[in-house]
mmCIF file of C-alpha atoms and ligand atoms in Angstrom:
data_model
loop_
_atom_site.group_PDB
_atom_site.id
_atom_site.type_symbol
_atom_site.label_atom_id
_atom_site.label_comp_id
_atom_site.label_asym_id
_atom_site.label_seq_id
_atom_site.Cartn_x
_atom_site.Cartn_y
_atom_site.Cartn_z
ATOM 1 C CA MET A 743 -39.969 -84.295 55.140
ATOM 2 C CA MET A 744 -37.120 -86.689 54.426
ATOM 3 C CA ILE A 745 -34.446 -87.254 57.887
ATOM 4 C CA VAL A 746 -31.717 -85.513 56.130
ATOM 5 C CA ASP A 747 -33.214 -82.131 54.682
ATOM 6 C CA ALA A 748 -35.104 -81.939 58.364
ATOM 7 C CA ILE A 749 -31.688 -82.237 60.116
ATOM 8 C CA ARG A 750 -29.887 -80.070 57.481
ATOM 9 C CA ARG A 751 -32.417 -77.105 58.470
ATOM 10 C CA ALA A 752 -32.268 -77.273 61.981
ATOM 11 C CA GLN A 753 -29.030 -76.927 61.991
ATOM 12 C CA ARG A 754 -29.026 -73.865 59.843
ATOM 13 C CA GLN A 755 -28.596 -71.789 62.802
ATOM 14 C CA TYR A 756 -26.900 -72.126 66.556
ATOM 15 C CA PRO A 757 -28.438 -73.858 69.037
ATOM 16 C CA VAL A 758 -30.038 -76.190 67.074
ATOM 17 C CA ASP A 759 -33.659 -76.281 66.786
ATOM 18 C CA VAL A 760 -34.576 -79.727 67.912
ATOM 19 C CA ILE A 761 -37.660 -78.839 68.846
ATOM 20 C CA GLY A 762 -38.723 -78.297 65.001
ATOM 21 C CA LEU A 763 -36.634 -81.089 63.820
ATOM 22 C CA CYS A 764 -38.969 -83.158 66.125
ATOM 23 C CA ARG A 765 -42.347 -81.115 64.606
ATOM 24 C CA ASP A 766 -40.963 -81.848 61.478
ATOM 25 C CA LEU A 767 -40.679 -85.557 61.726
ATOM 26 C CA GLY A 768 -44.068 -85.730 62.820
ATOM 27 C CA ILE A 769 -42.948 -86.115 66.839
ATOM 28 C CA SER A 770 -44.713 -84.443 69.700
ATOM 29 C CA VAL A 771 -42.056 -83.850 72.261
ATOM 30 C CA HIS A 772 -43.429 -83.003 76.063
ATOM 31 C CA GLU A 773 -41.544 -82.449 79.707
ATOM 32 C CA ALA A 774 -43.139 -85.024 82.063
ATOM 33 C CA TYR A 775 -42.822 -85.921 85.177
ATOM 34 C CA LEU A 776 -40.811 -89.374 84.895
ATOM 35 C CA ALA A 777 -38.192 -91.032 87.980
ATOM 36 C CA ASP A 778 -35.467 -89.128 88.800
ATOM 37 C CA ASP A 779 -33.248 -91.684 87.404
ATOM 38 C CA VAL A 780 -35.265 -91.639 84.068
ATOM 39 C CA SER A 781 -33.668 -89.505 81.282
ATOM 40 C CA GLY A 782 -36.595 -89.752 78.692
ATOM 41 C CA GLU A 783 -39.073 -92.153 76.916
ATOM 42 C CA LEU A 784 -39.617 -92.615 72.815
ATOM 43 C CA VAL A 785 -43.381 -93.970 72.639
ATOM 44 C CA PRO A 786 -44.610 -95.117 70.139
ATOM 45 C CA ILE A 787 -48.490 -93.303 70.075
ATOM 46 C CA ALA A 788 -51.300 -94.124 67.484
ATOM 47 C CA GLY A 789 -50.916 -93.321 63.922
ATOM 48 C CA GLY A 790 -47.895 -94.529 63.861
ATOM 49 C CA HIS A 791 -47.082 -91.605 65.025
ATOM 50 C CA TYR A 792 -44.110 -91.280 67.845
ATOM 51 C CA GLN A 793 -43.783 -89.177 70.791
ATOM 52 C CA ILE A 794 -40.988 -88.122 73.400
ATOM 53 C CA ASN A 795 -41.830 -87.796 77.182
ATOM 54 C CA VAL A 796 -38.180 -85.766 78.475
ATOM 55 C CA ASN A 797 -37.929 -85.212 82.107
ATOM 56 C CA ALA A 798 -38.938 -82.689 83.378
ATOM 57 C CA SER A 799 -37.084 -81.902 86.249
ATOM 58 C CA HIS A 800 -33.493 -81.344 84.215
ATOM 59 C CA PRO A 801 -31.735 -78.900 83.111
ATOM 60 C CA LYS A 802 -32.052 -77.530 79.751
ATOM 61 C CA THR A 803 -29.396 -78.381 77.998
ATOM 62 C CA ARG A 804 -29.671 -82.367 79.618
ATOM 63 C CA GLN A 805 -33.203 -81.673 78.167
ATOM 64 C CA ARG A 806 -31.764 -81.296 74.628
ATOM 65 C CA PHE A 807 -29.130 -83.717 74.251
ATOM 66 C CA THR A 808 -32.236 -86.551 75.808
ATOM 67 C CA ILE A 809 -34.422 -85.351 72.810
ATOM 68 C CA ALA A 810 -31.732 -86.020 70.340
ATOM 69 C CA HIS A 811 -30.557 -89.337 71.724
ATOM 70 C CA GLU A 812 -34.101 -90.852 71.354
ATOM 71 C CA LEU A 813 -34.093 -88.691 68.094
ATOM 72 C CA GLY A 814 -31.571 -91.001 66.745
ATOM 73 C CA HIS A 815 -33.190 -94.046 68.044
ATOM 74 C CA PHE A 816 -36.036 -93.224 66.222
ATOM 75 C CA VAL A 817 -33.825 -92.356 63.215
ATOM 76 C CA HIS A 818 -31.469 -95.884 63.761
ATOM 77 C CA HIS A 819 -33.657 -98.205 65.555
ATOM 78 C CA ARG A 820 -37.469 -97.917 64.706
ATOM 79 C CA ASN A 821 -37.651 -101.604 64.270
ATOM 80 C CA LEU A 822 -36.801 -102.116 67.594
ATOM 81 C CA ILE A 823 -39.198 -99.708 69.534
ATOM 82 C CA GLY A 824 -41.253 -101.556 70.134
ATOM 83 C CA ALA A 825 -43.727 -100.469 73.143
ATOM 84 C CA GLY A 826 -41.025 -97.642 74.286
ATOM 85 C CA ILE A 827 -37.476 -97.213 74.864
ATOM 86 C CA ASP A 828 -36.670 -95.137 77.856
ATOM 87 C CA ASP A 829 -32.686 -93.998 78.987
ATOM 88 C CA ASP A 830 -31.770 -93.591 82.608
ATOM 89 C CA ARG A 831 -29.109 -90.715 83.699
ATOM 90 C CA ALA A 832 -26.415 -92.445 81.683
ATOM 91 C CA TYR A 833 -28.892 -93.018 78.763
ATOM 92 C CA ARG A 834 -28.836 -96.602 79.311
ATOM 93 C CA SER A 835 -32.060 -99.149 79.014
ATOM 94 C CA THR A 836 -33.388 -99.128 82.199
ATOM 95 C CA ASN A 837 -36.271 -100.771 84.049
ATOM 96 C CA ALA A 838 -36.039 -97.655 86.883
ATOM 97 C CA GLY A 839 -38.375 -96.461 83.829
ATOM 98 C CA ARG A 840 -42.114 -97.965 82.315
ATOM 99 C CA TYR A 841 -39.980 -99.909 79.506
ATOM 100 C CA HIS A 842 -37.043 -102.459 79.839
ATOM 101 C CA ASN A 843 -36.420 -102.621 76.319
ATOM 102 C CA THR A 844 -33.853 -104.852 76.018
ATOM 103 C CA MET A 845 -33.710 -105.180 71.632
ATOM 104 C CA ILE A 846 -31.276 -102.171 72.605
ATOM 105 C CA GLY A 847 -28.182 -102.417 73.318
ATOM 106 C CA PRO A 848 -24.518 -100.593 74.559
ATOM 107 C CA ALA A 849 -24.347 -100.630 70.965
ATOM 108 C CA GLN A 850 -27.416 -98.685 69.952
ATOM 109 C CA GLU A 851 -27.063 -96.618 73.179
ATOM 110 C CA THR A 852 -23.457 -95.681 71.462
ATOM 111 C CA GLN A 853 -25.456 -94.963 68.393
ATOM 112 C CA ALA A 854 -27.593 -92.517 69.879
ATOM 113 C CA ASN A 855 -25.889 -90.773 71.634
ATOM 114 C CA ARG A 856 -23.227 -90.544 68.432
ATOM 115 C CA PHE A 857 -26.490 -88.857 66.764
ATOM 116 C CA ALA A 858 -27.424 -86.377 69.541
ATOM 117 C CA ALA A 859 -23.663 -85.597 69.526
ATOM 118 C CA ASN A 860 -23.007 -85.093 65.671
ATOM 119 C CA LEU A 861 -27.078 -83.240 65.745
ATOM 120 C CA LEU A 862 -26.296 -80.443 68.664
ATOM 121 C CA MET A 863 -23.056 -80.142 67.346
ATOM 122 C CA PRO A 864 -22.462 -80.156 63.933
ATOM 123 C CA GLN A 865 -18.833 -79.301 62.999
ATOM 124 C CA HIS A 866 -19.920 -76.183 60.826
ATOM 125 C CA LEU A 867 -21.164 -74.730 63.998
ATOM 126 C CA ILE A 868 -18.813 -75.598 65.383
ATOM 127 C CA ASP A 869 -16.378 -73.896 62.724
ATOM 128 C CA ARG A 870 -18.682 -71.073 62.336
ATOM 129 C CA LEU A 871 -18.829 -70.634 66.378
ATOM 130 C CA GLN A 872 -14.604 -70.575 66.002
ATOM 131 C CA GLN A 873 -14.235 -67.757 63.213
ATOM 132 C CA GLU A 874 -17.355 -65.519 65.405
ATOM 133 C CA GLY A 875 -14.211 -65.820 68.159
ATOM 134 C CA LYS A 876 -16.182 -67.831 70.044
ATOM 135 C CA ARG A 877 -13.266 -70.659 70.720
ATOM 136 C CA THR A 878 -13.318 -71.856 74.112
ATOM 137 C CA PRO A 879 -15.235 -75.390 74.764
ATOM 138 C CA ASN A 880 -17.338 -72.617 77.813
ATOM 139 C CA GLU A 881 -18.642 -70.451 74.876
ATOM 140 C CA GLN A 882 -19.206 -72.646 72.430
ATOM 141 C CA ALA A 883 -21.467 -74.825 74.841
ATOM 142 C CA TYR A 884 -23.659 -72.127 75.763
ATOM 143 C CA ALA A 885 -23.978 -71.231 72.339
ATOM 144 C CA LEU A 886 -25.044 -74.433 71.144
ATOM 145 C CA GLY A 887 -27.022 -75.010 74.213
ATOM 146 C CA VAL A 888 -25.324 -77.686 75.421
ATOM 147 C CA SER A 889 -23.922 -78.832 78.800
ATOM 148 C CA ARG A 890 -20.106 -78.116 79.106
ATOM 149 C CA SER A 891 -18.896 -82.214 79.460
ATOM 150 C CA ALA A 892 -20.949 -83.156 76.269
ATOM 151 C CA MET A 893 -18.985 -79.997 74.491
ATOM 152 C CA ARG A 894 -15.803 -80.843 75.557
ATOM 153 C CA ILE A 895 -16.560 -84.756 75.131
ATOM 154 C CA ARG A 896 -17.431 -83.531 71.786
ATOM 155 C CA LEU A 897 -14.102 -82.106 71.392
ATOM 156 C CA GLY A 898 -11.823 -84.476 71.782
ATOM 157 C CA VAL A 899 -11.025 -82.801 74.663
ATOM 158 C CA SER A 900 -11.670 -85.137 77.625
ATOM 159 C CA GLU A 901 -12.807 -88.158 77.346
ATOM 160 C CA PRO A 902 -16.534 -90.218 77.771
ATOM 161 C CA VAL A 903 -17.255 -91.358 80.761
HETATM 162 ZN ZN1 ZN B 1103 -31.265 -94.756 74.149
#
């Protein structure tokens, strides 16, 4: 399935179906026992497919953001993935994981974070929540399955760290 079509389908309702999106793109998602400082990994597997491993001990909201962030790398940086990418808690390529991918720098991490924010908190769903009377950042965070801090950053209420 084309990526834009798959994204549109995943964003029909809230919370955005990030696992269904991965499935539509042929990416398998696994909860894994990763080092505490590692949020997730994007790893090439057999047959030209990819797998996302997400830290099993992290909260669901963080796991959703991690999966969306790794999808951002899949969409934008597929030629840089090499043996794999892993992300620390701040979504930076890390020595704490199995892969230290030096091709992925701050610009790529920012791009993946922006992709994740727009995927999980698209403007049309924020508008729908407003119309349904869910107007506070906390109500919207709950409805969209994201952390309060991610929601506040997306809404411009607070600055990214
Ligand atoms: Zn990353």
